[in-house]
């Protein structure tokens, strides 16, 4: 533990003056870290949120392609789209077209939960179109 030591210095008038040395900057780094910690947490949570949104976009696209492919072949596109998406994203699959039309289109909408407080869940929608097999 550092103690203050009084040192002597000369005034411009020539008289002696007792001067204390400064304590230094001990403990300042923890204060700087404490002040910067909320910003680091916010940046980390934003990165996680962007990753979840990207995952949701990927899953919605996969579900839409699967639903359109199965629907174009005369199967149950809604069930195929639901099976292709992670259940925790709560997918909503809407197949369209099918046998009798030239193209089959499927739409999948998923809900990505919000990680950052005060920012709600995000809705991601993807469409896929496939030629109908005859």
Coordinates of N, CA and C in Angstrom, one line a residue:
X1 N 0.8 -1.2 0.0 CA 0.0 0.0 0.0 C 0.9 1.2 0.0
X2 N 0.7 2.1 -0.9 CA 1.5 3.3 -1.1 C 1.0 4.3 -0.1
X3 N 1.9 5.0 0.6 CA 1.6 6.1 1.5 C 2.0 7.4 0.9
X4 N 1.3 8.4 1.3 CA 1.7 9.8 0.8 C 3.0 10.2 1.6
X5 N 3.9 10.7 0.8 CA 5.1 11.2 1.4 C 5.2 12.7 1.1
X6 N 5.5 13.4 2.1 CA 5.6 14.9 1.9 C 7.0 15.1 1.4
X7 N 7.1 15.9 0.4 CA 8.4 16.3 -0.1 C 8.5 17.8 0.0
X8 N 9.6 18.3 -0.2 CA 9.8 19.7 -0.1 C 10.1 20.3 -1.5
X9 N 9.6 21.5 -1.7 CA 9.9 22.2 -2.9 C 10.1 23.6 -2.6
X10 N 10.7 24.3 -3.5 CA 11.0 25.8 -3.3 C 9.9 26.6 -4.0
X11 N 9.4 27.6 -3.2 CA 8.5 28.5 -3.8 C 9.3 29.5 -4.6
X12 N 8.6 30.3 -5.5 CA 9.4 31.3 -6.2 C 10.1 32.3 -5.3
X13 N 9.5 32.4 -4.1 CA 10.1 33.4 -3.2 C 11.3 32.8 -2.5
X14 N 11.6 31.5 -2.6 CA 12.7 30.9 -2.0 C 12.4 30.1 -0.8
X15 N 11.1 30.2 -0.3 CA 10.8 29.5 0.9 C 10.4 28.1 0.6
X16 N 10.6 27.2 1.6 CA 10.2 25.8 1.4 C 8.7 25.6 1.5
X17 N 8.3 24.7 0.6 CA 6.8 24.3 0.6 C 6.7 22.8 0.6
X18 N 5.9 22.3 1.5 CA 5.6 20.9 1.6 C 4.6 20.5 0.5
X19 N 5.0 19.5 -0.3 CA 4.1 19.1 -1.5 C 3.8 17.6 -1.3
X20 N 2.5 17.3 -1.5 CA 2.2 15.9 -1.4 C 2.2 15.3 -2.8
X21 N 2.7 14.1 -2.9 CA 2.7 13.4 -4.2 C 1.2 12.9 -4.4
X22 N 0.8 12.8 -5.7 CA -0.5 12.3 -6.0 C -0.5 10.8 -5.8
X23 N -1.7 10.2 -5.5 CA -1.8 8.8 -5.2 C -1.6 7.9 -6.4
X24 N -1.7 8.5 -7.6 CA -1.6 7.6 -8.8 C -3.0 7.3 -9.3
X25 N -3.0 6.4 -10.2 CA -4.3 6.1 -10.8 C -4.8 4.7 -10.5
X26 N -4.5 4.3 -9.3 CA -4.9 2.9 -8.8 C -6.4 2.9 -8.7
X27 N -7.1 1.9 -9.3 CA -8.5 1.8 -9.2 C -9.3 2.4 -10.4
X28 N -8.6 3.2 -11.2 CA -9.3 3.9 -12.3 C -9.7 2.9 -13.3
X29 N -9.0 1.9 -13.6 CA -9.3 0.9 -14.6 C -10.6 0.2 -14.3
X30 N -10.9 -0.1 -13.1 CA -12.2 -0.8 -12.8 C -13.3 0.2 -13.0
X31 N -13.2 1.4 -12.7 CA -14.2 2.4 -13.0 C -14.5 2.5 -14.5
X32 N -13.4 2.6 -15.3 CA -13.6 2.6 -16.7 C -14.3 1.4 -17.2
X33 N -13.9 0.2 -16.7 CA -14.6 -1.0 -17.1 C -16.0 -1.0 -16.7
X34 N -16.3 -0.6 -15.5 CA -17.7 -0.5 -15.1 C -18.6 0.4 -15.9
X35 N -18.0 1.5 -16.3 CA -18.7 2.4 -17.2 C -18.9 1.9 -18.6
X36 N -18.0 1.1 -19.1 CA -18.0 0.6 -20.4 C -18.8 -0.8 -20.5
X37 N -19.0 -1.5 -19.4 CA -19.7 -2.8 -19.4 C -21.1 -2.8 -20.0
X38 N -21.9 -1.8 -19.7 CA -23.3 -1.8 -20.4 C -23.2 -1.7 -21.9
X39 N -22.2 -1.0 -22.4 CA -22.1 -0.9 -23.9 C -21.6 -2.2 -24.4
X40 N -20.7 -2.9 -23.8 CA -20.3 -4.2 -24.2 C -21.4 -5.2 -24.2
X41 N -22.2 -5.2 -23.2 CA -23.4 -6.1 -23.1 C -24.4 -5.8 -24.2
X42 N -24.6 -4.5 -24.5 CA -25.5 -4.2 -25.6 C -25.0 -4.6 -26.9
X43 N -23.8 -4.5 -27.2 CA -23.2 -4.9 -28.4 C -23.3 -6.4 -28.5
X44 N -23.0 -7.1 -27.5 CA -23.1 -8.6 -27.5 C -24.5 -9.1 -27.7
X45 N -25.5 -8.4 -27.1 CA -26.9 -8.8 -27.3 C -27.3 -8.5 -28.7
X46 N -26.9 -7.4 -29.2 CA -27.2 -7.1 -30.6 C -26.6 -8.1 -31.6
X47 N -25.4 -8.6 -31.3 CA -24.8 -9.6 -32.2 C -25.6 -10.9 -32.1
X48 N -26.1 -11.3 -30.9 CA -26.9 -12.5 -30.8 C -28.2 -12.3 -31.5
X49 N -28.8 -11.1 -31.4 CA -30.1 -10.8 -32.0 C -30.0 -10.9 -33.6
X50 N -28.9 -10.4 -34.1 CA -28.7 -10.5 -35.5 C -28.5 -11.9 -36.0
X51 N -27.8 -12.7 -35.2 CA -27.6 -14.1 -35.5 C -29.0 -14.9 -35.4
X52 N -29.8 -14.6 -34.5 CA -31.1 -15.2 -34.4 C -32.0 -14.8 -35.6
X53 N -31.9 -13.6 -36.0 CA -32.7 -13.1 -37.2 C -32.2 -13.8 -38.4
X54 N -30.9 -14.0 -38.6 CA -30.3 -14.7 -39.7 C -30.8 -16.1 -39.7
X55 N -30.8 -16.8 -38.6 CA -31.2 -18.1 -38.4 C -32.7 -18.2 -38.8
X56 N -33.5 -17.3 -38.4 CA -34.9 -17.3 -38.7 C -35.2 -17.1 -40.2
X57 N -34.4 -16.3 -40.9 CA -34.5 -16.1 -42.3 C -34.1 -17.4 -43.0
X58 N -33.1 -18.1 -42.6 CA -32.7 -19.3 -43.2 C -33.7 -20.4 -43.0
X59 N -34.3 -20.5 -41.8 CA -35.3 -21.5 -41.5 C -36.6 -21.2 -42.3
X60 N -37.0 -20.0 -42.4 CA -38.2 -19.6 -43.2 C -38.0 -19.9 -44.7
X61 N -36.8 -19.7 -45.2 CA -36.5 -20.0 -46.6 C -36.6 -21.5 -46.9
X62 N -36.0 -22.3 -45.9 CA -36.0 -23.7 -46.1 C -37.4 -24.3 -46.0
X63 N -38.2 -23.7 -45.1 CA -39.6 -24.2 -45.0 C -40.4 -23.8 -46.2
X64 N -40.2 -22.7 -46.8 CA -40.9 -22.3 -48.0 C -40.6 -23.1 -49.2
X65 N -39.3 -23.5 -49.3 CA -38.9 -24.3 -50.4 C -39.4 -25.7 -50.3
X66 N -39.4 -26.3 -49.0 CA -39.9 -27.6 -48.8 C -41.4 -27.6 -49.0
X67 N -42.1 -26.6 -48.6 CA -43.6 -26.6 -48.8 C -44.0 -26.5 -50.2
X68 N -43.3 -25.6 -51.0 CA -43.5 -25.5 -52.4 C -43.2 -26.7 -53.2
X69 N -42.1 -27.4 -52.8 CA -41.7 -28.6 -53.5 C -42.7 -29.7 -53.3
X70 N -43.1 -30.0 -52.1 CA -44.1 -31.0 -51.8 C -45.5 -30.7 -52.4
X71 N -45.9 -29.4 -52.3 CA -47.2 -29.0 -52.8 C -47.2 -29.2 -54.3
X72 N -46.1 -28.9 -55.0 CA -46.0 -29.0 -56.5 C -46.2 -30.4 -56.9
X73 N -45.8 -31.4 -56.0 CA -45.9 -32.8 -56.4 C -47.2 -33.4 -55.9
X74 N -48.1 -32.6 -55.4 CA -49.4 -33.1 -55.0 C -49.5 -33.5 -53.5
X75 N -48.5 -33.2 -52.7 CA -48.5 -33.6 -51.3 C -49.0 -32.5 -50.4
X76 N -48.9 -32.7 -49.1 CA -49.3 -31.7 -48.1 C -48.1 -30.8 -47.9
X77 N -48.2 -29.6 -48.6 CA -47.1 -28.6 -48.5 C -47.0 -28.0 -47.1
X78 N -48.2 -27.8 -46.5 CA -48.2 -27.2 -45.1 C -47.5 -28.0 -44.1
X79 N -47.7 -29.3 -44.1 CA -47.0 -30.2 -43.2 C -45.5 -30.3 -43.5
X80 N -45.1 -30.3 -44.8 CA -43.7 -30.3 -45.1 C -43.0 -29.1 -44.7
X81 N -43.7 -27.9 -44.9 CA -43.1 -26.6 -44.4 C -42.9 -26.6 -42.9
X82 N -44.0 -27.1 -42.2 CA -43.9 -27.1 -40.7 C -42.7 -28.0 -40.2
X83 N -42.5 -29.1 -40.9 CA -41.5 -30.1 -40.5 C -40.1 -29.6 -40.8
X84 N -40.0 -28.7 -41.8 CA -38.7 -28.2 -42.2 C -38.2 -27.0 -41.3
X85 N -39.0 -26.4 -40.5 CA -38.7 -25.3 -39.7 C -38.6 -25.7 -38.2
X86 N -37.7 -25.1 -37.5 CA -37.6 -25.4 -36.0 C -38.9 -25.0 -35.3
X87 N -39.4 -25.8 -34.5 CA -40.7 -25.5 -33.8 C -40.7 -24.3 -33.0
X88 N -39.6 -23.9 -32.3 CA -39.6 -22.8 -31.4 C -39.8 -21.4 -32.2
X89 N -39.6 -21.5 -33.5 CA -39.9 -20.3 -34.3 C -41.3 -20.0 -34.6
X90 N -42.2 -21.0 -34.3 CA -43.6 -20.9 -34.5 C -44.0 -20.6 -35.9
X91 N -43.6 -21.5 -36.9 CA -43.8 -21.2 -38.3 C -45.3 -21.2 -38.7
X92 N -45.6 -20.4 -39.6 CA -47.0 -20.3 -40.2 C -46.8 -20.5 -41.7
X93 N -47.3 -21.7 -42.3 CA -47.0 -22.1 -43.6 C -48.3 -21.9 -44.4
X94 N -48.2 -21.2 -45.6 CA -49.3 -21.0 -46.5 C -48.9 -21.5 -47.9
X95 N -49.3 -22.7 -48.3 CA -49.0 -23.2 -49.6 C -50.1 -22.7 -50.6
X96 N -49.7 -22.5 -51.8 CA -50.6 -22.0 -52.9 C -50.3 -22.7 -54.2
X97 N -51.3 -22.8 -55.0 CA -51.1 -23.4 -56.4 C -51.3 -24.9 -56.2
X98 N -50.4 -25.7 -56.8 CA -50.4 -27.1 -56.7 C -50.9 -27.7 -58.1
X99 N -51.4 -29.0 -58.1 CA -51.8 -29.6 -59.3 C -52.9 -28.8 -60.0
X100 N -52.8 -28.6 -61.3 CA -53.8 -27.8 -62.1 C -53.2 -26.4 -62.4
X101 N -52.2 -26.0 -61.8 CA -51.6 -24.7 -62.1 C -50.1 -24.9 -62.5
X102 N -49.6 -23.9 -63.2 CA -48.2 -24.0 -63.7 C -47.1 -23.9 -62.6
X103 N -47.4 -23.0 -61.6 CA -46.5 -22.8 -60.5 C -47.1 -23.0 -59.2
X104 N -46.3 -23.4 -58.2 CA -46.7 -23.5 -56.9 C -45.9 -22.6 -56.0
X105 N -46.6 -21.8 -55.2 CA -45.9 -20.8 -54.3 C -46.3 -21.1 -52.9
X106 N -45.3 -21.1 -52.0 CA -45.5 -21.3 -50.6 C -44.9 -20.1 -49.9
X107 N -45.6 -19.7 -48.8 CA -45.1 -18.6 -47.9 C -45.0 -19.1 -46.5
X108 N -43.8 -18.8 -45.9 CA -43.6 -19.2 -44.5 C -43.3 -18.0 -43.7
X109 N -43.9 -17.8 -42.6 CA -43.7 -16.7 -41.7 C -43.3 -17.2 -40.3
X110 N -42.2 -16.8 -39.8 CA -41.7 -17.2 -38.5 C -41.5 -16.0 -37.6
X111 N -41.6 -16.3 -36.3 CA -41.4 -15.2 -35.3 C -40.1 -15.4 -34.5
X112 N -39.2 -14.5 -34.7 CA -37.9 -14.6 -34.0 C -38.0 -13.8 -32.7
X113 N -37.7 -14.4 -31.5 CA -37.9 -13.7 -30.3 C -36.8 -12.6 -30.1
X114 N -37.2 -11.6 -29.4 CA -36.3 -10.5 -29.1 C -35.4 -10.8 -28.0
X115 N -34.1 -10.5 -28.1 CA -33.1 -10.7 -27.0 C -32.9 -9.4 -26.2
X116 N -32.9 -8.3 -26.9 CA -32.7 -7.0 -26.3 C -34.0 -6.5 -25.7
X117 N -34.0 -6.1 -24.4 CA -35.2 -5.7 -23.7 C -35.8 -4.4 -24.4
X118 N -37.1 -4.3 -24.4 CA -37.9 -3.2 -25.0 C -38.0 -3.3 -26.5
X119 N -37.3 -4.3 -27.1 CA -37.4 -4.5 -28.6 C -38.1 -5.9 -28.7
X120 N -39.3 -5.9 -29.2 CA -40.1 -7.1 -29.3 C -39.7 -8.1 -30.3
X121 N -40.5 -9.1 -30.5 CA -40.1 -10.2 -31.5 C -40.2 -9.6 -32.9
X122 N -39.4 -10.3 -33.8 CA -39.3 -9.9 -35.2 C -40.0 -11.0 -36.0
X123 N -40.8 -10.5 -37.0 CA -41.5 -11.4 -37.9 C -40.7 -11.5 -39.2
X124 N -40.4 -12.7 -39.7 CA -39.6 -12.9 -40.9 C -40.5 -13.7 -41.9
X125 N -40.7 -13.3 -43.1 CA -41.5 -13.9 -44.1 C -40.6 -14.3 -45.3
X126 N -40.8 -15.5 -45.9 CA -40.1 -15.9 -47.1 C -41.0 -16.6 -48.0
X127 N -40.8 -16.4 -49.3 CA -41.7 -17.1 -50.3 C -40.8 -18.0 -51.2
X128 N -41.4 -19.0 -51.7 CA -40.7 -19.9 -52.7 C -41.7 -20.3 -53.8
X129 N -41.2 -20.4 -55.0 CA -42.0 -20.8 -56.1 C -41.4 -22.0 -56.8
X130 N -42.1 -23.0 -57.1 CA -41.6 -24.2 -57.8 C -42.6 -24.5 -59.0
X131 N -42.0 -25.0 -60.1 CA -42.9 -25.5 -61.2 C -43.7 -26.7 -60.7
X132 N -44.9 -26.7 -61.2 CA -45.8 -27.9 -60.8 C -45.5 -29.0 -61.7
X133 N -45.3 -30.2 -61.1 CA -45.1 -31.4 -61.8 C -46.4 -31.9 -62.4
X134 N -46.4 -32.3 -63.7 CA -47.6 -32.8 -64.3 C -47.6 -34.3 -64.4

